[in-house]
PDB file of C-alpha atoms in Angstrom:
ATOM      1  CA  MET Y   1      24.166 -24.847  -8.972  1.00  0.00           C
ATOM      2  CA  PRO Y   2      23.922 -28.182  -7.058  1.00  0.00           C
ATOM      3  CA  THR Y   3      21.816 -31.014  -8.461  1.00  0.00           C
ATOM      4  CA  PHE Y   4      19.237 -32.724  -6.241  1.00  0.00           C
ATOM      5  CA  GLN Y   5      17.509 -36.058  -6.714  1.00  0.00           C
ATOM      6  CA  TRP Y   6      13.718 -36.155  -6.575  1.00  0.00           C
ATOM      7  CA  GLU Y   7      13.833 -38.197  -3.368  1.00  0.00           C
ATOM      8  CA  GLU Y   8      15.823 -35.434  -1.662  1.00  0.00           C
ATOM      9  CA  ILE Y   9      13.338 -32.799  -2.763  1.00  0.00           C
ATOM     10  CA  GLN Y  10      10.425 -34.872  -1.467  1.00  0.00           C
ATOM     11  CA  LYS Y  11      11.958 -34.910   2.009  1.00  0.00           C
ATOM     12  CA  HIS Y  12      11.381 -31.166   2.227  1.00  0.00           C
ATOM     13  CA  ASN Y  13       7.796 -31.504   1.022  1.00  0.00           C
ATOM     14  CA  LEU Y  14       6.539 -33.867   3.723  1.00  0.00           C
ATOM     15  CA  ARG Y  15       3.839 -32.301   5.902  1.00  0.00           C
ATOM     16  CA  THR Y  16       4.915 -33.980   9.116  1.00  0.00           C
ATOM     17  CA  ASP Y  17       6.390 -31.293  11.349  1.00  0.00           C
ATOM     18  CA  LYS Y  18       4.180 -29.227  13.658  1.00  0.00           C
ATOM     19  CA  TRP Y  19       4.833 -25.892  11.910  1.00  0.00           C
ATOM     20  CA  LEU Y  20       3.591 -27.119   8.543  1.00  0.00           C
ATOM     21  CA  VAL Y  21       0.533 -28.860  10.023  1.00  0.00           C
ATOM     22  CA  ILE Y  22      -0.560 -25.775  11.960  1.00  0.00           C
ATOM     23  CA  ASN Y  23      -0.109 -23.394   9.051  1.00  0.00           C
ATOM     24  CA  ARG Y  24      -1.798 -25.760   6.614  1.00  0.00           C
ATOM     25  CA  LYS Y  25      -4.871 -25.586   8.855  1.00  0.00           C
ATOM     26  CA  ILE Y  26      -4.778 -21.781   8.772  1.00  0.00           C
ATOM     27  CA  ILE Y  27      -4.628 -21.775   4.977  1.00  0.00           C
ATOM     28  CA  GLU Y  28      -7.495 -24.268   4.736  1.00  0.00           C
ATOM     29  CA  ASP Y  29      -9.618 -22.109   7.028  1.00  0.00           C
ATOM     30  CA  PHE Y  30      -8.732 -19.027   4.998  1.00  0.00           C
ATOM     31  CA  TRP Y  31      -9.874 -20.630   1.737  1.00  0.00           C
ATOM     32  CA  ALA Y  32     -13.108 -21.663   3.450  1.00  0.00           C
ATOM     33  CA  LEU Y  33     -13.551 -18.041   4.515  1.00  0.00           C
ATOM     34  CA  ARG Y  34     -12.958 -16.868   0.949  1.00  0.00           C
ATOM     35  CA  LYS Y  35     -15.558 -19.333  -0.300  1.00  0.00           C
ATOM     36  CA  THR Y  36     -18.041 -17.871   2.189  1.00  0.00           C
ATOM     37  CA  ALA Y  37     -17.278 -14.377   0.912  1.00  0.00           C
ATOM     38  CA  GLU Y  38     -17.919 -15.549  -2.648  1.00  0.00           C
ATOM     39  CA  VAL Y  39     -21.292 -17.036  -1.623  1.00  0.00           C
ATOM     40  CA  MET Y  40     -22.155 -13.678  -0.006  1.00  0.00           C
ATOM     41  CA  ASN Y  41     -21.362 -11.969  -3.374  1.00  0.00           C
ATOM     42  CA  LEU Y  42     -18.744  -9.772  -1.706  1.00  0.00           C
ATOM     43  CA  PHE Y  43     -16.548  -9.923  -4.815  1.00  0.00           C
ATOM     44  CA  LYS Y  44     -19.342  -8.478  -6.947  1.00  0.00           C
ATOM     45  CA  SER Y  45     -18.965  -4.740  -7.450  1.00  0.00           C
ATOM     46  CA  ASN Y  46     -21.677  -2.104  -7.493  1.00  0.00           C
ATOM     47  CA  GLN Y  47     -20.793  -0.480 -10.790  1.00  0.00           C
ATOM     48  CA  LEU Y  48     -23.188   2.431 -10.227  1.00  0.00           C
ATOM     49  CA  PHE Y  49     -21.378   3.185  -6.961  1.00  0.00           C
ATOM     50  CA  PHE Y  50     -18.017   3.412  -8.709  1.00  0.00           C
ATOM     51  CA  LEU Y  51     -19.464   5.390 -11.596  1.00  0.00           C
ATOM     52  CA  LEU Y  52     -20.828   7.967  -9.154  1.00  0.00           C
ATOM     53  CA  HIS Y  53     -17.513   7.961  -7.303  1.00  0.00           C
ATOM     54  CA  LEU Y  54     -15.669   8.701 -10.530  1.00  0.00           C
ATOM     55  CA  ALA Y  55     -18.175  11.478 -11.308  1.00  0.00           C
ATOM     56  CA  HIS Y  56     -17.747  13.064  -7.875  1.00  0.00           C
ATOM     57  CA  PHE Y  57     -13.960  12.977  -8.276  1.00  0.00           C
ATOM     58  CA  ILE Y  58     -14.134  14.656 -11.700  1.00  0.00           C
ATOM     59  CA  ALA Y  59     -16.535  17.214 -10.230  1.00  0.00           C
ATOM     60  CA  MET Y  60     -14.112  17.935  -7.379  1.00  0.00           C
ATOM     61  CA  GLU Y  61     -11.256  18.216  -9.853  1.00  0.00           C
ATOM     62  CA  SER Y  62     -13.270  20.625 -11.975  1.00  0.00           C
ATOM     63  CA  ILE Y  63     -14.387  22.651  -8.958  1.00  0.00           C
ATOM     64  CA  ALA Y  64     -10.865  22.806  -7.571  1.00  0.00           C
ATOM     65  CA  MET Y  65      -9.216  23.822 -10.797  1.00  0.00           C
ATOM     66  CA  GLU Y  66     -11.922  26.075 -12.190  1.00  0.00           C
ATOM     67  CA  SER Y  67     -14.695  27.275  -9.882  1.00  0.00           C
ATOM     68  CA  ILE Y  68     -13.011  27.636  -6.477  1.00  0.00           C
ATOM     69  CA  ALA Y  69      -9.681  28.639  -7.980  1.00  0.00           C
ATOM     70  CA  TRP Y  70     -11.241  31.326 -10.134  1.00  0.00           C
ATOM     71  CA  PHE Y  71     -13.593  32.545  -7.387  1.00  0.00           C
ATOM     72  CA  THR Y  72     -10.986  32.766  -4.623  1.00  0.00           C
ATOM     73  CA  ILE Y  73      -8.307  34.376  -6.760  1.00  0.00           C
ATOM     74  CA  PHE Y  74     -10.728  36.838  -8.376  1.00  0.00           C
ATOM     75  CA  TYR Y  75     -12.376  38.000  -5.152  1.00  0.00           C
ATOM     76  CA  PHE Y  76      -9.635  37.466  -2.559  1.00  0.00           C
ATOM     77  CA  GLY Y  77      -6.470  37.848  -4.576  1.00  0.00           C
ATOM     78  CA  ASN Y  78      -3.551  35.443  -4.675  1.00  0.00           C
ATOM     79  CA  GLY Y  79      -2.723  35.431  -0.970  1.00  0.00           C
ATOM     80  CA  TRP Y  80      -1.900  32.447   1.206  1.00  0.00           C
ATOM     81  CA  ILE Y  81      -5.450  31.713   2.397  1.00  0.00           C
ATOM     82  CA  PRO Y  82      -7.105  31.344  -1.040  1.00  0.00           C
ATOM     83  CA  THR Y  83      -4.065  29.445  -2.293  1.00  0.00           C
ATOM     84  CA  ILE Y  84      -4.254  26.977   0.611  1.00  0.00           C
ATOM     85  CA  ILE Y  85      -8.027  26.504   0.141  1.00  0.00           C
ATOM     86  CA  THR Y  86      -7.582  25.726  -3.538  1.00  0.00           C
ATOM     87  CA  ALA Y  87      -4.631  23.414  -2.837  1.00  0.00           C
ATOM     88  CA  VAL Y  88      -6.564  21.442  -0.195  1.00  0.00           C
ATOM     89  CA  VAL Y  89      -9.519  20.823  -2.516  1.00  0.00           C
ATOM     90  CA  LEU Y  90      -7.229  19.843  -5.389  1.00  0.00           C
ATOM     91  CA  ALA Y  91      -5.104  17.559  -3.185  1.00  0.00           C
ATOM     92  CA  THR Y  92      -8.256  15.894  -1.839  1.00  0.00           C
ATOM     93  CA  SER Y  93      -9.555  15.232  -5.339  1.00  0.00           C
ATOM     94  CA  GLN Y  94      -6.182  13.810  -6.381  1.00  0.00           C
ATOM     95  CA  ALA Y  95      -6.139  11.525  -3.339  1.00  0.00           C
ATOM     96  CA  GLN Y  96      -9.610  10.267  -4.234  1.00  0.00           C
ATOM     97  CA  ALA Y  97      -8.424   9.582  -7.774  1.00  0.00           C
ATOM     98  CA  GLY Y  98      -5.544   7.551  -6.370  1.00  0.00           C
ATOM     99  CA  TRP Y  99      -7.870   5.349  -4.304  1.00  0.00           C
ATOM    100  CA  LEU Y 100     -10.244   4.944  -7.235  1.00  0.00           C
ATOM    101  CA  GLN Y 101      -7.586   3.820  -9.724  1.00  0.00           C
ATOM    102  CA  HIS Y 102      -6.379   1.442  -7.021  1.00  0.00           C
ATOM    103  CA  ASP Y 103      -9.570  -0.629  -7.251  1.00  0.00           C
ATOM    104  CA  TYR Y 104      -9.490  -0.653 -11.036  1.00  0.00           C
ATOM    105  CA  GLY Y 105      -5.851  -1.717 -10.861  1.00  0.00           C
ATOM    106  CA  HIS Y 106      -6.901  -4.682  -8.718  1.00  0.00           C
ATOM    107  CA  LEU Y 107      -9.445  -5.663 -11.403  1.00  0.00           C
ATOM    108  CA  SER Y 108     -12.279  -5.524  -8.865  1.00  0.00           C
ATOM    109  CA  ILE Y 109     -14.835  -3.394 -10.736  1.00  0.00           C
ATOM    110  CA  TYR Y 110     -15.573  -4.994 -14.098  1.00  0.00           C
ATOM    111  CA  LYS Y 111     -15.603  -8.683 -14.983  1.00  0.00           C
ATOM    112  CA  LYS Y 112     -13.301  -8.144 -17.955  1.00  0.00           C
ATOM    113  CA  SER Y 113      -9.724  -7.188 -17.103  1.00  0.00           C
ATOM    114  CA  MET Y 114      -9.421  -5.019 -20.204  1.00  0.00           C
ATOM    115  CA  TRP Y 115     -12.085  -2.545 -19.049  1.00  0.00           C
ATOM    116  CA  ASN Y 116     -10.502  -2.276 -15.600  1.00  0.00           C
ATOM    117  CA  HIS Y 117      -7.130  -1.513 -17.190  1.00  0.00           C
ATOM    118  CA  ILE Y 118      -8.587   1.080 -19.570  1.00  0.00           C
ATOM    119  CA  VAL Y 119     -10.315   3.034 -16.783  1.00  0.00           C
ATOM    120  CA  GLN Y 120      -7.239   2.750 -14.571  1.00  0.00           C
ATOM    121  CA  LYS Y 121      -5.030   4.154 -17.333  1.00  0.00           C
ATOM    122  CA  PHE Y 122      -7.492   7.006 -17.846  1.00  0.00           C
ATOM    123  CA  ILE Y 123      -7.517   7.942 -14.155  1.00  0.00           C
ATOM    124  CA  ILE Y 124      -3.859   7.539 -13.229  1.00  0.00           C
ATOM    125  CA  GLY Y 125      -2.488   8.450 -16.647  1.00  0.00           C
ATOM    126  CA  TYR Y 126      -4.698  11.171 -18.052  1.00  0.00           C
ATOM    127  CA  LEU Y 127      -6.060  12.699 -14.820  1.00  0.00           C
ATOM    128  CA  LYS Y 128      -3.071  12.217 -12.512  1.00  0.00           C
ATOM    129  CA  GLY Y 129      -0.133  12.132 -14.927  1.00  0.00           C
ATOM    130  CA  GLY Y 130       1.141   8.761 -13.746  1.00  0.00           C
ATOM    131  CA  SER Y 131       1.838   5.311 -15.146  1.00  0.00           C
ATOM    132  CA  ALA Y 132      -0.588   2.434 -14.592  1.00  0.00           C
ATOM    133  CA  ASN Y 133       1.985  -0.245 -15.397  1.00  0.00           C
ATOM    134  CA  TRP Y 134       4.508   1.351 -13.030  1.00  0.00           C
ATOM    135  CA  TRP Y 135       1.912   1.365 -10.234  1.00  0.00           C
ATOM    136  CA  ASN Y 136       0.896  -2.233 -10.904  1.00  0.00           C
ATOM    137  CA  HIS Y 137       4.540  -3.346 -10.958  1.00  0.00           C
ATOM    138  CA  ARG Y 138       5.154  -1.808  -7.500  1.00  0.00           C
ATOM    139  CA  HIS Y 139       1.837  -2.585  -5.902  1.00  0.00           C
ATOM    140  CA  PHE Y 140       1.550  -6.237  -6.855  1.00  0.00           C
ATOM    141  CA  GLN Y 141       4.984  -6.929  -5.357  1.00  0.00           C
ATOM    142  CA  HIS Y 142       3.824  -5.158  -2.204  1.00  0.00           C
ATOM    143  CA  HIS Y 143       0.830  -7.493  -1.928  1.00  0.00           C
ATOM    144  CA  VAL Y 144       2.890 -10.629  -2.453  1.00  0.00           C
ATOM    145  CA  LYS Y 145       5.723  -9.707  -0.053  1.00  0.00           C
ATOM    146  CA  PRO Y 146       4.487  -6.884   2.218  1.00  0.00           C
ATOM    147  CA  ASN Y 147       7.239  -5.129   4.186  1.00  0.00           C
ATOM    148  CA  VAL Y 148       9.938  -7.523   2.930  1.00  0.00           C
ATOM    149  CA  PHE Y 149      13.136  -5.615   2.131  1.00  0.00           C
ATOM    150  CA  HIS Y 150      14.426  -5.873  -1.451  1.00  0.00           C
ATOM    151  CA  LYS Y 151      11.067  -7.286  -2.603  1.00  0.00           C
ATOM    152  CA  ASP Y 152       8.444  -4.767  -1.456  1.00  0.00           C
ATOM    153  CA  LEU Y 153       9.307  -1.517  -3.245  1.00  0.00           C
ATOM    154  CA  ASP Y 154       7.101   0.457  -0.852  1.00  0.00           C
ATOM    155  CA  VAL Y 155       9.726   0.092   1.892  1.00  0.00           C
ATOM    156  CA  ASN Y 156      12.591   1.208  -0.345  1.00  0.00           C
ATOM    157  CA  MET Y 157      13.357   4.699   0.945  1.00  0.00           C
ATOM    158  CA  LEU Y 158      16.532   5.329  -1.112  1.00  0.00           C
ATOM    159  CA  HIS Y 159      18.736   5.709   1.994  1.00  0.00           C
ATOM    160  CA  VAL Y 160      16.583   8.629   3.209  1.00  0.00           C
ATOM    161  CA  PHE Y 161      14.996   6.615   6.046  1.00  0.00           C
ATOM    162  CA  VAL Y 162      15.902   3.363   7.780  1.00  0.00           C
ATOM    163  CA  LEU Y 163      12.882   1.261   8.726  1.00  0.00           C
ATOM    164  CA  GLY Y 164      12.135  -1.640  11.027  1.00  0.00           C
ATOM    165  CA  GLU Y 165      14.877  -3.308  13.065  1.00  0.00           C
ATOM    166  CA  TRP Y 166      17.028  -5.173  10.514  1.00  0.00           C
ATOM    167  CA  GLN Y 167      17.764  -2.246   8.170  1.00  0.00           C
ATOM    168  CA  PRO Y 168      18.967   0.320  10.751  1.00  0.00           C
ATOM    169  CA  THR Y 169      21.105  -2.325  12.471  1.00  0.00           C
ATOM    170  CA  GLU Y 170      22.765  -3.304   9.175  1.00  0.00           C
ATOM    171  CA  TYR Y 171      23.330   0.336   8.201  1.00  0.00           C
ATOM    172  CA  GLY Y 172      24.862   1.038  11.597  1.00  0.00           C
ATOM    173  CA  LYS Y 173      27.229  -1.941  11.430  1.00  0.00           C
ATOM    174  CA  LYS Y 174      28.357  -0.915   7.928  1.00  0.00           C
ATOM    175  CA  LYS Y 175      28.803   2.744   9.026  1.00  0.00           C
ATOM    176  CA  LEU Y 176      26.329   3.950   6.397  1.00  0.00           C
ATOM    177  CA  GLU Y 177      25.386   7.533   7.251  1.00  0.00           C
ATOM    178  CA  TYR Y 178      23.697   9.128   4.257  1.00  0.00           C
ATOM    179  CA  LEU Y 179      21.607  11.196   6.698  1.00  0.00           C
ATOM    180  CA  PRO Y 180      21.488  11.525  10.505  1.00  0.00           C
ATOM    181  CA  TYR Y 181      19.012   8.674  10.942  1.00  0.00           C
ATOM    182  CA  ASN Y 182      18.749   9.178  14.688  1.00  0.00           C
ATOM    183  CA  HIS Y 183      16.887  12.407  13.800  1.00  0.00           C
ATOM    184  CA  GLN Y 184      14.702  10.923  11.045  1.00  0.00           C
ATOM    185  CA  ARG Y 185      11.551  11.380  13.112  1.00  0.00           C
ATOM    186  CA  GLU Y 186      12.173  15.148  12.927  1.00  0.00           C
ATOM    187  CA  TYR Y 187      13.107  15.515   9.259  1.00  0.00           C
ATOM    188  CA  PHE Y 188      10.314  13.135   8.199  1.00  0.00           C
ATOM    189  CA  PHE Y 189       7.871  16.043   8.041  1.00  0.00           C
ATOM    190  CA  LEU Y 190      10.287  18.140   5.980  1.00  0.00           C
ATOM    191  CA  ILE Y 191      11.384  15.684   3.303  1.00  0.00           C
ATOM    192  CA  GLY Y 192       9.017  12.712   3.729  1.00  0.00           C
ATOM    193  CA  PRO Y 193       5.498  13.363   2.432  1.00  0.00           C
ATOM    194  CA  PRO Y 194       6.418  16.635   0.620  1.00  0.00           C
ATOM    195  CA  LEU Y 195       9.015  14.919  -1.597  1.00  0.00           C
ATOM    196  CA  LEU Y 196       7.586  11.403  -1.874  1.00  0.00           C
ATOM    197  CA  ILE Y 197       5.291  11.972  -4.870  1.00  0.00           C
ATOM    198  CA  PRO Y 198       6.819  15.003  -6.647  1.00  0.00           C
ATOM    199  CA  LEU Y 199      10.382  13.649  -6.594  1.00  0.00           C
ATOM    200  CA  TYR Y 200      10.798   9.982  -5.671  1.00  0.00           C
ATOM    201  CA  PHE Y 201       7.676   8.600  -7.379  1.00  0.00           C
ATOM    202  CA  GLN Y 202       8.232  10.706 -10.490  1.00  0.00           C
ATOM    203  CA  TYR Y 203      11.867   9.640 -10.734  1.00  0.00           C
ATOM    204  CA  HIS Y 204      11.080   5.964 -10.204  1.00  0.00           C
ATOM    205  CA  MET Y 205       8.145   6.149 -12.611  1.00  0.00           C
ATOM    206  CA  VAL Y 206      10.178   7.618 -15.469  1.00  0.00           C
ATOM    207  CA  MET Y 207      13.071   5.213 -14.911  1.00  0.00           C
ATOM    208  CA  THR Y 208      10.680   2.232 -14.871  1.00  0.00           C
ATOM    209  CA  ILE Y 209       9.070   3.355 -18.127  1.00  0.00           C
ATOM    210  CA  ILE Y 210      12.459   3.748 -19.809  1.00  0.00           C
ATOM    211  CA  VAL Y 211      13.864   0.438 -18.573  1.00  0.00           C
ATOM    212  CA  ARG Y 212      10.702  -1.488 -19.448  1.00  0.00           C
ATOM    213  CA  LYS Y 213      10.202   0.522 -22.689  1.00  0.00           C
ATOM    214  CA  ASP Y 214       6.601   1.179 -21.737  1.00  0.00           C
ATOM    215  CA  TRP Y 215       5.965   3.922 -24.294  1.00  0.00           C
ATOM    216  CA  VAL Y 216       2.181   3.448 -24.224  1.00  0.00           C
ATOM    217  CA  ASP Y 217       2.013   4.565 -20.584  1.00  0.00           C
ATOM    218  CA  LEU Y 218       4.266   7.503 -21.426  1.00  0.00           C
ATOM    219  CA  ALA Y 219       1.710   8.596 -24.010  1.00  0.00           C
ATOM    220  CA  TRP Y 220      -1.075   8.415 -21.395  1.00  0.00           C
ATOM    221  CA  MET Y 221       0.813  10.776 -19.041  1.00  0.00           C
ATOM    222  CA  ASN Y 222      -0.442  14.176 -19.895  1.00  0.00           C
ATOM    223  CA  HIS Y 223       1.012  16.367 -17.515  1.00  0.00           C
ATOM    224  CA  ILE Y 224       5.165   2.471   8.266  1.00  0.00           C
ATOM    225  CA  VAL Y 225       4.684   1.128  11.592  1.00  0.00           C
ATOM    226  CA  MET Y 226       4.330  -2.647  11.168  1.00  0.00           C
ATOM    227  CA  GLU Y 227       6.982  -5.339  11.072  1.00  0.00           C
ATOM    228  CA  MET Y 228       9.648  -4.870   8.399  1.00  0.00           C
ATOM    229  CA  ASP Y 229      12.351  -7.437   7.866  1.00  0.00           C
ATOM    230  CA  GLN Y 230      14.014  -9.740   5.429  1.00  0.00           C
ATOM    231  CA  GLU Y 231      11.735 -12.535   4.277  1.00  0.00           C
ATOM    232  CA  PRO Y 232      10.444 -14.350   7.395  1.00  0.00           C
ATOM    233  CA  TYR Y 233       9.673 -18.047   7.562  1.00  0.00           C
ATOM    234  CA  ARG Y 234       5.902 -17.942   7.901  1.00  0.00           C
ATOM    235  CA  ASP Y 235       2.805 -18.709   5.876  1.00  0.00           C
ATOM    236  CA  TRP Y 236       1.167 -16.181   3.561  1.00  0.00           C
ATOM    237  CA  PHE Y 237      -1.821 -15.538   5.854  1.00  0.00           C
ATOM    238  CA  SER Y 238       0.341 -14.722   8.877  1.00  0.00           C
ATOM    239  CA  SER Y 239       2.699 -12.599   6.744  1.00  0.00           C
ATOM    240  CA  GLN Y 240      -0.169 -10.342   5.675  1.00  0.00           C
ATOM    241  CA  LEU Y 241      -1.275  -9.831   9.282  1.00  0.00           C
ATOM    242  CA  ALA Y 242       2.254  -9.122  10.494  1.00  0.00           C
ATOM    243  CA  ALA Y 243       2.725  -6.380   7.906  1.00  0.00           C
ATOM    244  CA  THR Y 244      -0.691  -4.661   7.974  1.00  0.00           C
ATOM    245  CA  CYS Y 245      -3.088  -3.051  10.408  1.00  0.00           C
ATOM    246  CA  ASN Y 246      -6.481  -1.384  10.223  1.00  0.00           C
ATOM    247  CA  VAL Y 247      -7.479   2.158  11.111  1.00  0.00           C
ATOM    248  CA  GLU Y 248     -10.768   2.659  12.940  1.00  0.00           C
ATOM    249  CA  GLN Y 249     -13.953   2.584  10.875  1.00  0.00           C
ATOM    250  CA  PHE Y 250     -15.283   6.121  10.642  1.00  0.00           C
ATOM    251  CA  PHE Y 251     -17.036   7.835   7.740  1.00  0.00           C
ATOM    252  CA  PHE Y 252     -14.287  10.389   7.080  1.00  0.00           C
ATOM    253  CA  ASN Y 253     -11.474   7.842   7.452  1.00  0.00           C
ATOM    254  CA  SER Y 254     -13.170   5.420   5.072  1.00  0.00           C
ATOM    255  CA  TRP Y 255     -14.062   8.075   2.482  1.00  0.00           C
ATOM    256  CA  PHE Y 256     -10.727   9.889   2.564  1.00  0.00           C
ATOM    257  CA  SER Y 257      -8.683   6.682   2.312  1.00  0.00           C
ATOM    258  CA  GLY Y 258     -10.904   4.924  -0.215  1.00  0.00           C
ATOM    259  CA  HIS Y 259     -11.815   2.334   2.450  1.00  0.00           C
ATOM    260  CA  LEU Y 260      -8.157   1.316   2.668  1.00  0.00           C
ATOM    261  CA  ASN Y 261      -8.359   1.842   6.404  1.00  0.00           C
ATOM    262  CA  PHE Y 262      -9.567  -1.785   6.129  1.00  0.00           C
ATOM    263  CA  GLN Y 263      -6.023  -2.689   5.121  1.00  0.00           C
ATOM    264  CA  ILE Y 264      -6.017  -6.221   6.549  1.00  0.00           C
ATOM    265  CA  LYS Y 265      -9.101  -7.264   4.589  1.00  0.00           C
ATOM    266  CA  HIS Y 266      -7.772  -5.611   1.443  1.00  0.00           C
ATOM    267  CA  HIS Y 267      -4.545  -7.625   1.650  1.00  0.00           C
ATOM    268  CA  PHE Y 268      -6.504 -10.839   2.106  1.00  0.00           C
ATOM    269  CA  PHE Y 269      -8.921 -10.044  -0.725  1.00  0.00           C
ATOM    270  CA  PRO Y 270      -7.263  -7.554  -3.124  1.00  0.00           C
ATOM    271  CA  THR Y 271      -9.926  -8.100  -5.822  1.00  0.00           C
ATOM    272  CA  MET Y 272     -12.815  -7.335  -3.466  1.00  0.00           C
ATOM    273  CA  PRO Y 273     -14.475  -3.924  -4.167  1.00  0.00           C
ATOM    274  CA  TRP Y 274     -13.810  -1.530  -1.319  1.00  0.00           C
ATOM    275  CA  GLN Y 275     -17.468  -1.009  -0.347  1.00  0.00           C
ATOM    276  CA  ASN Y 276     -17.615  -4.699   0.665  1.00  0.00           C
ATOM    277  CA  LEU Y 277     -14.500  -4.725   2.856  1.00  0.00           C
ATOM    278  CA  PRO Y 278     -16.426  -3.808   6.056  1.00  0.00           C
ATOM    279  CA  LYS Y 279     -18.810  -6.724   5.433  1.00  0.00           C
ATOM    280  CA  VAL Y 280     -16.050  -9.329   5.452  1.00  0.00           C
ATOM    281  CA  ALA Y 281     -14.406  -7.869   8.580  1.00  0.00           C
ATOM    282  CA  PRO Y 282     -16.273 -10.084  11.125  1.00  0.00           C
ATOM    283  CA  LEU Y 283     -15.242 -13.232   9.235  1.00  0.00           C
ATOM    284  CA  VAL Y 284     -11.562 -12.241   9.202  1.00  0.00           C
ATOM    285  CA  ARG Y 285     -11.625 -11.239  12.863  1.00  0.00           C
ATOM    286  CA  SER Y 286     -13.202 -14.581  13.782  1.00  0.00           C
ATOM    287  CA  LEU Y 287     -10.546 -16.540  11.862  1.00  0.00           C
ATOM    288  CA  CYS Y 288      -7.757 -14.628  13.605  1.00  0.00           C
ATOM    289  CA  ALA Y 289      -9.323 -15.304  17.006  1.00  0.00           C
ATOM    290  CA  LYS Y 290      -9.630 -19.023  16.198  1.00  0.00           C
ATOM    291  CA  HIS Y 291      -5.900 -19.317  15.537  1.00  0.00           C
ATOM    292  CA  SER Y 292      -4.842 -16.816  18.260  1.00  0.00           C
ATOM    293  CA  ILE Y 293      -3.348 -14.399  15.722  1.00  0.00           C
ATOM    294  CA  GLU Y 294      -3.348 -10.711  16.599  1.00  0.00           C
ATOM    295  CA  TYR Y 295      -5.829  -8.608  14.604  1.00  0.00           C
ATOM    296  CA  LEU Y 296      -4.531  -5.076  14.977  1.00  0.00           C
ATOM    297  CA  GLU Y 297      -6.794  -2.044  14.608  1.00  0.00           C
ATOM    298  CA  LYS Y 298      -5.794   1.470  15.648  1.00  0.00           C
ATOM    299  CA  LEU Y 299      -7.285   4.889  16.095  1.00  0.00           C
ATOM    300  CA  LEU Y 300      -6.247   7.347  13.401  1.00  0.00           C
ATOM    301  CA  LEU Y 301      -4.220   9.545  15.751  1.00  0.00           C
ATOM    302  CA  GLN Y 302      -2.609   6.473  17.301  1.00  0.00           C
ATOM    303  CA  ALA Y 303      -1.561   5.264  13.851  1.00  0.00           C
ATOM    304  CA  LEU Y 304       0.027   8.641  13.086  1.00  0.00           C
ATOM    305  CA  GLN Y 305       1.838   8.658  16.430  1.00  0.00           C
ATOM    306  CA  ASP Y 306       3.090   5.123  15.810  1.00  0.00           C
ATOM    307  CA  ILE Y 307       4.692   6.228  12.534  1.00  0.00           C
ATOM    308  CA  ILE Y 308       6.819   8.761  14.403  1.00  0.00           C
ATOM    309  CA  GLY Y 309       7.515   6.257  17.170  1.00  0.00           C
ATOM    310  CA  SER Y 310       8.642   3.671  14.628  1.00  0.00           C
ATOM    311  CA  LEU Y 311      11.016   6.151  12.967  1.00  0.00           C
ATOM    312  CA  ARG Y 312      12.419   7.091  16.366  1.00  0.00           C
ATOM    313  CA  LYS Y 313      12.991   3.441  17.343  1.00  0.00           C
ATOM    314  CA  SER Y 314      14.670   2.608  14.024  1.00  0.00           C
ATOM    315  CA  GLY Y 315      16.844   5.713  14.250  1.00  0.00           C
ATOM    316  CA  GLN Y 316      17.999   4.750  17.733  1.00  0.00           C
ATOM    317  CA  LEU Y 317      18.795   1.211  16.564  1.00  0.00           C
ATOM    318  CA  TRP Y 318      20.954   2.672  13.797  1.00  0.00           C
ATOM    319  CA  LEU Y 319      22.791   4.933  16.254  1.00  0.00           C
ATOM    320  CA  ASP Y 320      23.418   2.079  18.697  1.00  0.00           C
ATOM    321  CA  ALA Y 321      24.802  -0.161  15.944  1.00  0.00           C
ATOM    322  CA  TYR Y 322      26.856   2.716  14.528  1.00  0.00           C
ATOM    323  CA  LEU Y 323      28.445   3.350  17.923  1.00  0.00           C
ATOM    324  CA  HIS Y 324      28.891  -0.419  18.583  1.00  0.00           C
ATOM    325  CA  LYS Y 325      26.585  -0.426  21.582  1.00  0.00           C
TER     326      LYS Y 325
END
């Protein structure tokens, strides 16, 4: 490794060029916005709200696994319709559990970190059969470097999909053809969501526990459309906006996604309880308008269509690079 004198290092720390001055102003405005949110008590959680949310999830879990399952099978047999009804209720309750443990994992419910971690381990470990430390390890990296290849594990698709513009181009140049990526928009529905949690997440979870020797979490276990690239040269605030977008505010969208349809605000304020994310939205939108930064919000159907469009674009980029076009 080369050795640098302190004077040489200081040359790279001078805030004289236009890029650094502009982005320093953005960061200063962002911290002022955060201070405003603190004054508005938006980082203070409504513990009764989350207690009731946990109760309604446990009730749904109980209803799905006991009441509806027993009732439908007993009276209607074990055909496809009762099976699908039971599966939908159970899947919904599991999704709600995932969003709920997410807020505890961000330490946004209780003042003491220990209590947040205990409840998170109970939900994701005992009720969902997952690992809290594995989730934290993945998710915190995602928040620091969203959509950055080799750093954000959420965009690591194990050669099943190629995402963004850089990855498919590199795969094409290197003649990497693990799957026909130009058809990934079609096979996404066959091997994407159906295999993500039962295979990929379970495999990665177990391997992480073994490598990190996280035996405590093992004991608890009882049972893409934005910019993706290598690390860009931009400030943290702009990086979050480039890699995230919101989905329209609607009661079902907010409830079903645990208010993570406010994805931009969540990335700016990961410790803010989800019921306060809509309240900080006007402040974030105003800051983006001040600095002429795009604040992207989509309709739910548009967001789903954009996922397929993004896969199609990346697949075509791979094919063009593969064929030297």
